[in-house]
CSV table of C-alpha atoms in Angstrom, one decimal:
chain,number,residue,atom,x,y,z
Q,27,MET,CA,-8.5,19.9,-29.0
Q,28,LEU,CA,-9.6,18.5,-25.7
Q,29,SER,CA,-9.7,14.6,-25.4
Q,30,GLY,CA,-13.4,13.3,-24.3
Q,31,CYS,CA,-14.7,17.3,-24.5
Q,32,ALA,CA,-15.8,19.9,-26.4
Q,33,SER,CA,-12.9,21.8,-28.4
Q,34,SER,CA,-12.5,25.0,-29.4
Q,35,ASP,CA,-9.5,27.3,-30.1
Q,36,ASN,CA,-9.3,29.0,-27.2
Q,37,ASP,CA,-8.5,25.7,-25.4
Q,38,ASP,CA,-5.2,26.4,-23.7
Q,39,ASP,CA,-6.2,29.6,-23.7
Q,40,GLU,CA,-8.4,28.7,-21.0
Q,41,SER,CA,-6.6,26.7,-18.8
Q,42,THR,CA,-3.6,29.4,-18.5
Q,43,LYS,CA,-6.8,31.3,-16.6
Q,44,LEU,CA,-6.9,28.2,-14.0
Q,45,PHE,CA,-5.0,27.5,-11.0
Q,46,GLY,CA,-1.9,25.8,-12.5
Q,47,TYR,CA,0.6,23.7,-11.7
Q,48,GLN,CA,3.3,22.5,-13.4
Q,49,VAL,CA,5.6,18.7,-13.7
Q,50,THR,CA,8.3,17.0,-14.7
Q,51,SER,CA,6.2,14.4,-16.8
Q,52,ASN,CA,4.8,14.1,-19.5
Q,53,LEU,CA,2.2,13.1,-19.0
Q,54,ARG,CA,1.8,10.3,-20.3
Q,55,THR,CA,-1.0,7.5,-17.9
Q,56,THR,CA,-3.1,8.2,-15.5
Q,57,ASN,CA,-1.3,4.2,-14.2
Q,58,ALA,CA,1.7,4.9,-11.7
Q,59,GLY,CA,2.3,1.8,-12.2
Q,60,SER,CA,3.0,1.2,-15.8
Q,61,LEU,CA,6.3,0.8,-17.3
Q,62,GLU,CA,5.5,4.5,-18.5
Q,63,GLY,CA,4.0,5.9,-16.3
Q,64,SER,CA,6.2,4.8,-13.3
Q,65,THR,CA,9.5,5.9,-15.5
Q,66,ASP,CA,7.3,9.2,-16.1
Q,67,LEU,CA,6.3,9.6,-12.4
Q,68,ALA,CA,2.6,9.8,-13.6
Q,69,GLN,CA,1.8,9.9,-9.2
Q,70,SER,CA,3.0,14.0,-9.4
Q,71,LEU,CA,-0.5,14.0,-10.9
Q,72,SER,CA,-2.5,10.7,-10.3
Q,73,GLY,CA,-1.1,10.4,-6.5
Q,74,ARG,CA,-4.6,12.6,-6.5
Q,75,LEU,CA,-6.8,10.7,-8.3
Q,76,TYR,CA,-6.0,7.6,-6.8
Q,77,PRO,CA,-4.1,7.9,-3.2
Q,78,GLY,CA,-2.6,5.1,-1.5
Q,79,VAL,CA,-2.8,3.5,1.0
Q,80,TYR,CA,-0.1,4.8,2.5
Q,81,VAL,CA,0.7,8.7,1.5
Q,82,PRO,CA,4.2,10.4,1.5
Q,83,GLY,CA,5.3,13.5,4.6
Q,84,PRO,CA,6.8,15.7,3.7
Q,85,SER,CA,9.7,14.0,5.6
Q,86,GLY,CA,9.3,11.2,3.5
Q,87,GLN,CA,7.8,9.0,6.2
Q,88,LEU,CA,4.6,6.9,5.3
Q,89,ILE,CA,1.7,8.3,6.9
Q,90,PRO,CA,-1.7,5.7,7.2
Q,91,ASN,CA,-4.5,7.0,4.6
Q,92,THR,CA,-6.7,6.5,7.4
Q,93,ASP,CA,-9.7,8.0,5.6
Q,94,LEU,CA,-9.4,5.5,3.2
Q,95,VAL,CA,-9.0,2.2,4.6
Q,96,LYS,CA,-7.7,1.2,7.8
Q,97,THR,CA,-4.9,-1.9,8.1
Q,98,GLN,CA,-3.6,-4.7,10.8
Q,99,VAL,CA,-1.4,-7.0,10.7
Q,100,LEU,CA,-1.3,-10.4,11.9
Q,101,PRO,CA,2.4,-11.7,12.4
Q,102,GLY,CA,3.3,-14.9,12.4
Q,103,ASP,CA,6.5,-16.9,10.4
Q,104,GLN,CA,3.3,-15.3,6.2
Q,105,ARG,CA,2.7,-11.9,7.7
Q,106,LYS,CA,-1.2,-11.2,6.9
Q,107,VAL,CA,-2.2,-7.9,6.8
Q,108,ILE,CA,-5.8,-7.1,6.6
Q,109,TYR,CA,-7.4,-4.0,5.0
Q,110,THR,CA,-11.0,-2.8,5.1
Q,111,LEU,CA,-11.8,-0.1,2.8
Q,112,SER,CA,-14.3,2.6,4.3
Q,113,GLU,CA,-17.7,2.8,3.5
Q,114,ALA,CA,-17.5,5.8,2.5
Q,115,ALA,CA,-14.4,5.6,-0.3
Q,116,VAL,CA,-16.8,4.9,-4.1
Q,117,PHE,CA,-15.6,6.4,-7.2
Q,118,SER,CA,-16.6,9.4,-8.9
Q,119,ASP,CA,-18.4,8.1,-10.9
Q,120,GLY,CA,-20.6,6.5,-8.2
Q,121,THR,CA,-19.2,2.6,-7.9
Q,122,PRO,CA,-17.9,1.8,-4.1
Q,123,VAL,CA,-14.2,0.9,-4.2
Q,124,THR,CA,-13.6,-2.8,-3.7
Q,125,CYS,CA,-11.6,-5.6,-3.4
Q,126,ALA,CA,-11.9,-5.5,-7.3
Q,127,ASP,CA,-9.6,-2.8,-7.3
Q,128,TYR,CA,-7.0,-3.8,-5.5
Q,129,LEU,CA,-6.6,-7.3,-6.7
Q,130,LEU,CA,-6.8,-5.9,-9.7
Q,131,THR,CA,-2.7,-3.8,-8.8
Q,132,PHE,CA,-2.1,-7.6,-7.3
Q,133,ALA,CA,-1.7,-8.9,-10.2
Q,134,ALA,CA,-0.6,-6.5,-12.2
Q,135,GLY,CA,2.2,-6.6,-9.3
Q,136,GLN,CA,2.7,-10.1,-10.0
Q,137,TYR,CA,2.6,-10.4,-13.8
Q,138,PRO,CA,4.5,-7.5,-14.4
Q,139,ALA,CA,5.7,-9.5,-18.4
Q,140,THR,CA,1.9,-9.9,-18.4
Q,141,PHE,CA,0.9,-5.9,-17.2
Q,142,GLY,CA,3.4,-4.2,-18.9
Q,143,SER,CA,4.0,-3.4,-14.7
Q,144,ASN,CA,6.1,-1.8,-12.7
Q,145,MET,CA,6.6,-2.4,-8.7
Q,146,PRO,CA,8.9,-4.6,-7.1
Q,147,LEU,CA,7.3,-4.8,-3.5
Q,148,PHE,CA,4.6,-6.6,-5.1
Q,149,GLY,CA,7.0,-10.1,-5.4
Q,150,ASP,CA,7.4,-10.5,-1.5
Q,151,THR,CA,3.6,-11.2,-1.3
Q,152,ASP,CA,1.7,-14.1,-2.3
Q,153,SER,CA,-1.9,-14.1,-2.4
Q,154,LEU,CA,-5.5,-11.8,-2.6
Q,155,SER,CA,-8.5,-13.5,-1.3
Q,156,CYS,CA,-11.0,-10.8,-2.4
Q,157,THR,CA,-14.6,-12.1,-2.6
Q,158,PRO,CA,-16.2,-9.4,-4.8
Q,159,GLY,CA,-17.9,-6.6,-3.6
Q,160,SER,CA,-16.8,-6.7,-0.4
Q,161,LYS,CA,-14.8,-4.3,1.5
Q,162,GLU,CA,-12.0,-6.5,2.2
Q,163,PHE,CA,-9.7,-7.7,2.0
Q,164,THR,CA,-6.4,-9.8,2.7
Q,165,VAL,CA,-2.8,-9.6,1.4
Q,166,THR,CA,-0.3,-12.4,1.9
Q,167,PHE,CA,3.2,-12.4,2.2
Q,168,LYS,CA,5.9,-15.4,1.4
Q,169,GLU,CA,7.4,-16.6,4.2
Q,170,GLY,CA,9.8,-14.1,6.5
Q,171,ARG,CA,8.6,-11.7,3.8
Q,172,GLY,CA,6.5,-7.8,3.6
Q,173,ALA,CA,9.1,-6.2,5.6
Q,174,ARG,CA,7.9,-3.2,3.1
Q,175,TRP,CA,4.2,-4.5,3.1
Q,176,ARG,CA,3.5,0.0,3.2
Q,177,GLY,CA,5.1,0.8,0.4
Q,178,LEU,CA,2.2,-1.4,-1.5
Q,179,PHE,CA,-0.3,0.4,-2.7
Q,180,GLU,CA,1.3,3.6,-3.1
Q,181,PRO,CA,-0.5,6.6,-4.7
Q,182,GLY,CA,-1.3,6.8,-8.4
Q,183,THR,CA,-1.2,2.5,-9.0
Q,184,VAL,CA,-5.1,1.2,-7.7
Q,185,LEU,CA,-7.4,1.7,-11.0
Q,186,PRO,CA,-11.2,1.1,-11.4
Q,187,ALA,CA,-11.9,-2.5,-11.1
Q,188,HIS,CA,-14.9,-1.9,-12.7
Q,189,ALA,CA,-14.3,0.7,-15.1
Q,190,VAL,CA,-11.6,-2.0,-16.4
Q,191,ALA,CA,-14.6,-4.9,-16.5
Q,192,ALA,CA,-16.4,-2.7,-18.7
Q,193,LYS,CA,-14.2,-2.3,-21.6
Q,194,THR,CA,-13.5,-5.7,-21.3
Q,195,ASN,CA,-16.8,-6.9,-22.0
Q,196,ARG,CA,-17.3,-8.3,-18.3
Q,197,SER,CA,-18.8,-8.0,-14.5
Q,198,VAL,CA,-16.2,-7.8,-11.7
Q,199,GLU,CA,-17.4,-10.9,-10.9
Q,200,ASP,CA,-15.7,-12.2,-14.3
Q,201,LEU,CA,-12.5,-10.1,-13.6
Q,202,VAL,CA,-12.1,-11.6,-9.9
Q,203,ALA,CA,-11.8,-14.5,-11.7
Q,204,ASP,CA,-10.0,-13.9,-13.9
Q,205,LEU,CA,-7.3,-11.9,-11.9
Q,206,LEU,CA,-8.0,-15.2,-9.8
Q,207,SER,CA,-7.3,-18.3,-12.5
Q,208,ASP,CA,-2.9,-17.3,-13.3
Q,209,ASP,CA,-4.6,-17.9,-16.3
Q,210,LEU,CA,-2.4,-15.7,-19.0
Q,211,GLU,CA,-4.5,-15.5,-21.6
Q,212,ARG,CA,-7.4,-14.2,-19.6
Q,213,LEU,CA,-5.3,-11.7,-18.1
Q,214,LYS,CA,-4.0,-10.7,-21.5
Q,215,PRO,CA,-7.6,-8.5,-22.6
Q,216,ILE,CA,-7.8,-7.1,-19.0
Q,217,ALA,CA,-4.0,-6.3,-19.0
Q,218,GLN,CA,-3.8,-4.5,-22.2
Q,219,VAL,CA,-6.8,-2.2,-21.3
Q,220,TRP,CA,-5.3,-1.4,-17.2
Q,221,ARG,CA,-1.6,-0.6,-18.4
Q,222,HIS,CA,-2.6,1.2,-21.9
Q,223,GLY,CA,-6.4,2.0,-21.7
Q,224,PHE,CA,-5.1,5.0,-18.7
Q,225,ASP,CA,-3.6,6.8,-21.3
Q,226,LEU,CA,-3.7,10.6,-21.4
Q,227,LYS,CA,-3.7,11.4,-24.8
Q,228,GLU,CA,-6.5,8.4,-25.3
Q,229,PHE,CA,-8.8,10.4,-22.2
Q,230,ASP,CA,-11.3,7.6,-21.7
Q,231,PRO,CA,-13.4,9.7,-19.0
Q,232,GLU,CA,-15.7,6.1,-18.6
Q,233,LEU,CA,-12.7,4.3,-18.1
Q,234,GLN,CA,-10.4,7.4,-16.1
Q,235,VAL,CA,-12.7,7.9,-13.2
Q,236,SER,CA,-11.4,8.8,-10.3
Q,237,PHE,CA,-12.2,7.7,-5.8
Q,238,GLY,CA,-9.2,10.8,-4.5
Q,239,PRO,CA,-10.0,14.4,-4.0
Q,240,PHE,CA,-10.0,15.1,-7.4
Q,241,LYS,CA,-10.9,13.6,-11.7
Q,242,VAL,CA,-9.6,15.6,-14.6
Q,243,ALA,CA,-12.3,16.6,-16.8
Q,244,GLU,CA,-10.1,16.7,-20.1
Q,245,VAL,CA,-7.4,17.4,-21.6
Q,246,GLY,CA,-5.9,20.4,-23.7
Q,247,GLU,CA,-3.3,20.3,-26.8
Q,248,LYS,CA,-0.7,20.8,-25.3
Q,249,GLY,CA,-0.9,17.7,-22.9
Q,250,GLN,CA,-2.6,19.1,-20.1
Q,251,VAL,CA,-4.6,18.2,-18.0
Q,252,ARG,CA,-7.8,19.8,-16.0
Q,253,LEU,CA,-9.2,18.2,-12.9
Q,254,VAL,CA,-11.6,19.6,-11.4
Q,255,ALA,CA,-12.8,17.8,-7.5
Q,256,ASN,CA,-14.0,15.1,-7.7
Q,257,GLU,CA,-18.1,15.6,-5.6
Q,258,HIS,CA,-18.4,11.8,-4.2
Q,259,TYR,CA,-15.5,11.6,-2.7
Q,260,TYR,CA,-15.3,10.9,1.1
Q,261,GLY,CA,-13.4,13.2,2.6
Q,262,ASP,CA,-12.4,17.0,2.7
Q,263,ALA,CA,-13.2,18.4,-0.6
Q,264,PRO,CA,-9.7,20.4,-2.5
Q,265,GLN,CA,-9.1,23.7,-1.3
Q,266,THR,CA,-9.0,24.6,-4.3
Q,267,ALA,CA,-11.9,23.2,-6.8
Q,268,ALA,CA,-10.2,22.8,-10.6
Q,269,MET,CA,-6.7,23.7,-11.8
Q,270,VAL,CA,-4.1,23.2,-15.0
Q,271,VAL,CA,-1.4,20.4,-14.0
Q,272,TRP,CA,0.8,21.2,-17.2
Q,273,PRO,CA,3.0,19.1,-18.5
Q,274,GLY,CA,7.2,19.6,-18.2
Q,275,SER,CA,7.4,19.8,-22.5
Q,276,VAL,CA,5.8,23.4,-22.0
Q,277,ASP,CA,7.2,26.5,-21.8
Q,278,SER,CA,8.0,27.2,-17.8
Q,279,ALA,CA,8.8,31.5,-19.0
Q,280,GLU,CA,5.4,31.3,-20.8
Q,281,LEU,CA,4.0,29.6,-18.0
Q,282,ALA,CA,5.5,32.2,-15.4
Q,283,ALA,CA,5.4,35.4,-17.6
Q,284,SER,CA,1.4,34.4,-18.2
Q,285,LYS,CA,0.7,34.1,-14.3
Q,286,ALA,CA,-0.9,30.4,-15.8
Q,287,MET,CA,1.4,29.2,-13.1
Q,288,LYS,CA,1.1,28.7,-9.5
Q,289,ILE,CA,3.2,26.0,-8.2
Q,290,GLY,CA,5.5,23.7,-10.1
Q,291,ASP,CA,8.7,21.5,-10.1
Q,292,LEU,CA,10.9,22.0,-13.0
Q,293,ARG,CA,12.9,20.1,-15.7
Q,294,GLN,CA,15.1,23.0,-16.1
Q,295,LEU,CA,17.0,23.4,-13.3
Q,296,GLN,CA,18.8,26.9,-13.2
Q,297,PRO,CA,15.7,28.7,-15.1
Q,298,GLN,CA,17.5,31.9,-17.2
Q,299,TRP,CA,14.1,33.3,-17.1
Q,300,TYR,CA,13.9,33.4,-13.2
Q,301,ASP,CA,15.7,36.7,-12.1
Q,302,GLU,CA,15.3,36.6,-7.5
Q,303,ASP,CA,16.7,40.4,-7.5
Q,304,ALA,CA,13.6,41.1,-9.6
Q,305,GLU,CA,11.7,43.7,-7.7
Q,306,GLY,CA,8.3,42.6,-6.6
Q,307,ASN,CA,9.5,39.2,-8.1
Q,308,ARG,CA,5.7,36.3,-7.6
Q,309,LEU,CA,7.0,33.6,-7.4
Q,310,ASP,CA,10.3,32.1,-5.3
Q,311,VAL,CA,12.7,29.8,-6.9
Q,312,LYS,CA,14.9,26.7,-5.1
Q,313,THR,CA,16.9,24.4,-6.1
Q,314,THR,CA,18.1,21.1,-3.7
Q,315,ILE,CA,18.5,17.3,-3.4
Q,316,GLY,CA,15.7,15.4,-3.3
Q,317,GLU,CA,15.9,12.0,-1.3
Q,318,LEU,CA,15.8,10.1,-4.8
Q,319,THR,CA,18.4,8.2,-6.6
Q,320,GLU,CA,18.6,8.7,-10.7
Q,321,MET,CA,20.7,4.8,-11.3
Q,322,LEU,CA,21.4,3.4,-14.2
Q,323,THR,CA,18.3,0.1,-15.2
Q,324,LEU,CA,20.0,-2.6,-16.6
Q,325,PRO,CA,17.2,-5.0,-19.0
Q,326,GLU,CA,16.3,-8.4,-17.3
Q,327,VAL,CA,16.5,-10.3,-20.2
Q,328,GLY,CA,19.5,-10.1,-23.0
Q,329,PHE,CA,23.1,-9.3,-23.3
Q,330,TRP,CA,22.5,-6.4,-20.6
Q,331,ALA,CA,20.7,-8.9,-17.6
Q,332,ASP,CA,23.9,-10.7,-17.5
Q,333,PRO,CA,25.2,-10.3,-13.9
Q,334,GLU,CA,29.4,-11.0,-15.0
Q,335,ASN,CA,28.3,-7.7,-17.9
Q,336,ARG,CA,26.6,-5.2,-16.0
Q,337,LYS,CA,29.4,-5.7,-13.4
Q,338,ALA,CA,32.0,-5.5,-16.4
Q,339,LEU,CA,30.3,-1.9,-16.7
Q,340,ALA,CA,29.6,-0.7,-13.6
Q,341,ARG,CA,34.2,-0.7,-13.4
Q,342,CYS,CA,34.2,1.8,-16.4
Q,343,ILE,CA,31.3,4.2,-14.9
Q,344,ASP,CA,33.0,5.9,-12.7
Q,345,PRO,CA,29.5,8.0,-10.6
Q,346,ARG,CA,32.0,10.7,-9.1
Q,347,ALA,CA,32.4,12.3,-12.8
Q,348,VAL,CA,28.7,10.6,-13.3
Q,349,ALA,CA,27.3,12.6,-10.0
Q,350,ALA,CA,30.4,16.3,-11.4
Q,351,ALA,CA,28.4,16.9,-14.4
Q,352,SER,CA,25.0,16.8,-13.1
Q,353,SER,CA,26.2,19.5,-10.4
Q,354,GLU,CA,27.3,21.5,-13.1
Q,355,LYS,CA,24.5,21.6,-15.2
Q,356,ALA,CA,22.0,22.1,-11.3
Q,357,GLY,CA,23.7,24.0,-10.4
Q,358,VAL,CA,23.8,22.7,-6.8
Q,359,GLU,CA,26.7,20.3,-5.2
Q,360,VAL,CA,25.1,16.3,-6.0
Q,361,PRO,CA,26.3,13.9,-3.8
Q,362,VAL,CA,27.1,10.0,-5.0
Q,363,ALA,CA,23.9,7.9,-3.7
Q,364,PRO,CA,25.3,4.6,-3.9
Q,365,LEU,CA,23.1,1.9,-2.7
Q,366,HIS,CA,19.9,0.3,-4.1
Q,367,VAL,CA,17.5,-0.5,-0.3
Q,368,ILE,CA,17.9,2.8,1.1
Q,369,GLN,CA,17.5,6.3,0.1
Q,370,HIS,CA,21.1,7.9,0.1
Q,371,THR,CA,19.4,10.3,2.8
Q,372,ASP,CA,19.4,7.5,5.4
Q,373,PRO,CA,20.9,7.6,8.1
Q,374,LEU,CA,21.6,4.2,7.4
Q,375,ALA,CA,23.6,4.9,4.7
Q,376,GLN,CA,27.1,5.7,6.5
Q,377,ARG,CA,26.5,2.8,7.9
Q,378,MET,CA,26.0,0.7,4.6
Q,379,ALA,CA,28.8,3.1,3.1
Q,380,ASP,CA,31.6,0.9,2.8
Q,381,ILE,CA,29.3,-2.5,0.4
Q,382,ALA,CA,29.7,0.3,-2.2
Q,383,ALA,CA,32.9,2.6,-1.8
Q,384,PRO,CA,35.4,0.0,-3.1
Q,385,LEU,CA,33.0,-0.4,-6.8
Q,386,LEU,CA,33.2,3.2,-7.4
Q,387,ASP,CA,37.3,3.3,-8.5
Q,388,VAL,CA,37.4,2.7,-12.4
Q,389,ASN,CA,38.8,-0.4,-13.6
Q,390,ILE,CA,39.3,-0.5,-17.0
Q,391,GLN,CA,41.0,-3.8,-17.1
Q,392,GLU,CA,38.4,-5.7,-15.9
Q,393,ALA,CA,35.5,-3.0,-18.1
Q,394,SER,CA,37.3,-4.6,-20.7
Q,395,ALA,CA,36.4,-7.4,-20.1
Q,396,LEU,CA,33.2,-6.1,-22.6
Q,397,ARG,CA,35.6,-4.4,-25.3
Q,398,GLY,CA,33.5,-3.9,-28.8
Q,399,SER,CA,30.3,-4.0,-26.9
Q,400,THR,CA,27.9,-1.2,-27.0
Q,401,LEU,CA,25.2,0.0,-25.1
Q,402,ARG,CA,21.9,2.8,-25.7
Q,403,ILE,CA,21.3,5.0,-22.7
Q,404,GLY,CA,18.1,6.3,-22.8
Q,405,TYR,CA,15.7,8.7,-20.3
Q,406,VAL,CA,13.0,9.7,-20.1
Q,407,TYR,CA,12.8,13.1,-21.7
Q,408,PRO,CA,15.4,14.8,-23.6
Q,409,ASP,CA,17.2,17.2,-20.7
Q,410,GLU,CA,20.7,18.4,-20.7
Q,411,ARG,CA,21.8,17.4,-17.3
Q,412,TRP,CA,21.5,13.6,-18.5
Q,413,ALA,CA,22.0,13.7,-21.8
Q,414,ALA,CA,25.5,15.3,-19.8
Q,415,MET,CA,25.4,12.2,-17.3
Q,416,VAL,CA,25.4,10.1,-19.3
Q,417,GLU,CA,28.5,12.0,-21.9
Q,418,SER,CA,30.5,10.5,-18.7
Q,419,MET,CA,29.4,8.0,-18.7
Q,420,ARG,CA,31.1,7.8,-22.4
Q,421,HIS,CA,34.0,9.2,-22.0
Q,422,THR,CA,35.0,7.0,-19.0
Q,423,CYS,CA,34.0,3.9,-20.9
Q,424,GLU,CA,36.0,4.6,-23.8
Q,425,PRO,CA,39.1,3.3,-22.5
Q,426,ALA,CA,37.3,0.7,-22.2
Q,427,GLY,CA,36.4,-0.2,-25.3
Q,428,ILE,CA,33.1,0.2,-24.3
Q,429,THR,CA,30.7,2.3,-27.0
Q,430,ILE,CA,28.3,4.6,-25.2
Q,431,ILE,CA,25.2,6.3,-27.4
Q,432,ASP,CA,23.0,8.6,-26.6
Q,433,VAL,CA,19.3,6.8,-27.9
Q,434,THR,CA,16.6,9.6,-25.7
Q,435,GLY,CA,15.0,10.7,-28.9
Q,436,GLU,CA,12.0,11.9,-28.1
Q,437,GLY,CA,12.0,10.0,-25.2
Q,438,LYS,CA,12.8,6.1,-23.3
Q,439,THR,CA,10.6,5.3,-20.9
Q,440,LEU,CA,11.1,1.1,-19.4
Q,441,ALA,CA,9.3,0.2,-21.8
Q,442,ASP,CA,12.0,0.4,-24.6
Q,443,LEU,CA,14.1,-2.3,-23.2
Q,444,PRO,CA,14.5,-6.2,-24.0
Q,445,HIS,CA,12.0,-8.0,-22.4
Q,446,ALA,CA,10.0,-11.2,-21.7
Q,447,GLU,CA,6.9,-12.3,-23.2
Q,448,TYR,CA,5.0,-16.0,-22.1
Q,449,ASP,CA,2.2,-17.5,-23.7
Q,450,GLU,CA,-1.0,-18.9,-22.8
Q,451,TRP,CA,2.0,-22.3,-21.7
Q,452,ARG,CA,4.7,-20.0,-19.6
Q,453,ASN,CA,6.8,-19.9,-23.5
Q,454,GLU,CA,8.9,-18.0,-23.6
Q,455,SER,CA,9.9,-15.4,-25.9
Q,456,VAL,CA,12.5,-11.9,-26.1
Q,457,HIS,CA,11.8,-8.8,-27.8
Q,458,ASP,CA,14.8,-6.1,-28.2
Q,459,GLY,CA,14.5,-2.5,-26.8
Q,460,GLU,CA,15.1,0.8,-28.5
Q,461,ALA,CA,17.9,0.9,-25.6
Q,462,ASP,CA,19.4,-1.6,-23.2
Q,463,ALA,CA,19.1,0.3,-20.4
Q,464,ILE,CA,17.6,3.6,-19.1
Q,465,LEU,CA,18.4,6.2,-17.2
Q,466,ARG,CA,15.7,8.0,-14.7
Q,467,VAL,CA,14.6,8.0,-10.7
Q,468,VAL,CA,14.0,5.8,-8.1
Q,469,ASP,CA,12.8,5.5,-4.4
Q,470,PRO,CA,15.1,2.8,-3.4
Q,471,MET,CA,12.0,1.9,-0.9
Q,472,SER,CA,10.0,1.2,-2.8
Q,473,GLU,CA,11.8,-0.5,-6.1
Q,474,TYR,CA,13.8,-3.5,-4.0
Q,475,PRO,CA,11.6,-5.6,-2.0
Q,476,ALA,CA,14.6,-5.9,1.5
Q,477,ALA,CA,14.1,-5.4,4.6
Q,478,ASN,CA,13.0,-2.6,6.7
Q,479,ASN,CA,15.2,1.1,6.7
Q,480,ARG,CA,15.8,0.2,10.7
Q,481,ALA,CA,18.7,-0.3,12.8
Q,482,GLN,CA,17.8,-4.2,14.3
Q,483,ASP,CA,17.5,-5.3,10.7
Q,484,LEU,CA,20.8,-3.9,9.6
Q,485,GLY,CA,22.6,-6.8,8.9
Q,486,ALA,CA,20.2,-7.9,6.7
Q,487,LEU,CA,19.7,-4.6,4.2
Q,488,ARG,CA,24.0,-4.9,4.0
Q,489,ALA,CA,23.3,-8.6,3.2
Q,490,GLN,CA,21.3,-7.6,0.5
Q,491,GLU,CA,22.5,-4.3,-0.7
Q,492,GLY,CA,26.0,-6.6,-1.2
Q,493,HIS,CA,24.2,-8.8,-3.3
Q,494,LEU,CA,22.9,-5.6,-5.4
Q,495,TRP,CA,25.9,-5.2,-6.4
Q,496,LYS,CA,26.6,-8.3,-7.6
Q,497,THR,CA,23.6,-9.1,-9.6
Q,498,LEU,CA,22.8,-5.7,-10.6
Q,499,PRO,CA,19.4,-5.6,-11.5
Q,500,SER,CA,20.1,-0.9,-11.6
Q,501,ILE,CA,23.6,0.7,-11.0
Q,502,PRO,CA,22.8,3.5,-8.4
Q,503,LEU,CA,25.1,7.2,-8.9
Q,504,ALA,CA,23.2,10.1,-7.7
Q,505,ALA,CA,21.3,11.4,-5.7
Q,506,GLN,CA,18.8,13.6,-7.8
Q,507,PRO,CA,18.2,17.5,-7.6
Q,508,ARG,CA,14.7,19.3,-7.8
Q,509,THR,CA,14.0,22.6,-8.3
Q,510,PHE,CA,10.5,24.2,-7.5
Q,511,VAL,CA,8.7,26.1,-7.8
Q,512,VAL,CA,5.8,28.4,-5.7
Q,513,ASP,CA,3.8,31.1,-6.1
Q,514,ASN,CA,4.3,33.7,-2.9
Q,515,ALA,CA,0.4,34.0,-2.9
Q,516,VAL,CA,-0.2,29.8,-2.3
Q,517,ARG,CA,-0.4,28.9,0.9
Q,518,ASN,CA,-0.2,25.3,2.6
Q,519,VAL,CA,2.9,24.3,0.2
Q,520,VAL,CA,5.7,22.2,1.5
Q,521,PRO,CA,7.4,20.8,-0.3
Q,522,TYR,CA,8.7,17.0,-0.6
Q,523,THR,CA,11.6,15.5,-3.1
Q,524,GLY,CA,10.0,12.3,-2.9
Q,525,LEU,CA,7.9,10.2,-6.1
Q,526,SER,CA,5.0,12.8,-5.9
Q,527,GLY,CA,6.8,15.2,-5.7
Q,528,ILE,CA,6.0,19.1,-4.6
Q,529,GLY,CA,1.7,17.7,-6.1
Q,530,TRP,CA,2.0,15.5,-2.8
Q,531,ASN,CA,-1.3,18.0,-1.4
Q,532,MET,CA,-2.4,19.9,-3.7
Q,533,ASP,CA,-5.8,19.4,-2.4
Q,534,ARG,CA,-5.0,21.9,-0.4
Q,535,TRP,CA,-2.9,24.8,-1.7
Q,536,PHE,CA,-5.0,28.1,-2.1
Q,537,ASN,CA,-4.3,31.6,-2.8
């Protein structure tokens, strides 16, 4: 059965005839800014549905998306950035892209508990000015903050405000007023649609309109998403007019055998179905060490929110052993990646290594302060390599009397951590989660509103890194290995190991 359209028993067969791209993601949602979407790397699909103000380049650089928006920075004690959207930028239903779409993202970032969002760089922002219908808006930052402003409004996070307004029986003007109101009761119904309306199991074509080169046409029984060209796109039309994005849960061997997979970002890093020496190989499979970091993220409320408890836990987790466990399953040597604020591949990482180095050695005596405690760890989908990493943590923490349990089941996200909710008077209520920590993939450049990764800012970066090792919102562990599959007949494929993955330029692929 296909969501949001007519269906037949042959839908999956039809999908296998189209250009196929498999991602690691479960394809839960197209909202990459939600707790669920950010854990599941939703931008691997939605990065070309909802393009960012800056788009990732193959070498990790941020490229200004000038076809969509131009930016002007006004320096001062409070940095301001003026965004001017292209007059040609419209959604796939013909509605213009306006400041309201960016205000919706901004509000979600400003009120993470209400929206269930994970867009930490908005912690540096103070306000966004928006007149309904305007193609121009200004973001003002907190004093001395906003160094990483280019990471705001990243791929997959700017959603259609007019469609959200319609679902909540509001005009866009009323939506803008509510988003600017600082009234949680007015925000909650908007937040509900923002967070759950873009779930692909309940695909809603009226809500899921895009302003990128592709739009979602339908969702298949196996969770595969059929993309078609967005005829209202303001830029160059996709080189391949229709393709299917397959979730990582679908058998890669079957997709490869049926030639349904042209490009892949595989969960299985050493696929047994691939023989590199086979004659006439259609596919090229390579495993590499990516630029992202796998971290253990802890909750902001409850027992594991206490920095002292976090630090004691970190003293029994051995990142070197965790990296070795990852290496064994990946088939490549995975390095320790012990920094929060910059990527492990950054040249500045060597000049910051001494901050984390003394904290990487196991100290059972210090960890024993938590003797008798239990930590439940989950990750976004069942995975042998992540399971081995958790087992490594269990093994090294056991002598300290800390019990570590893998509670992944069918998958856990940041939404499964203990969390706080607030009523209209800002009274807090704490909800127990199904996990105490999430092992997940993180880009340090978008996870922490820190200084820029420039040599002249090294002092600030070192201070911020030192602070994060004291507060430990996450424990950085190891680099993320990636395995990419590329059909030799496909052109314009440029592997990229950031959050958007190899599909960062999928509208340019063709064969």
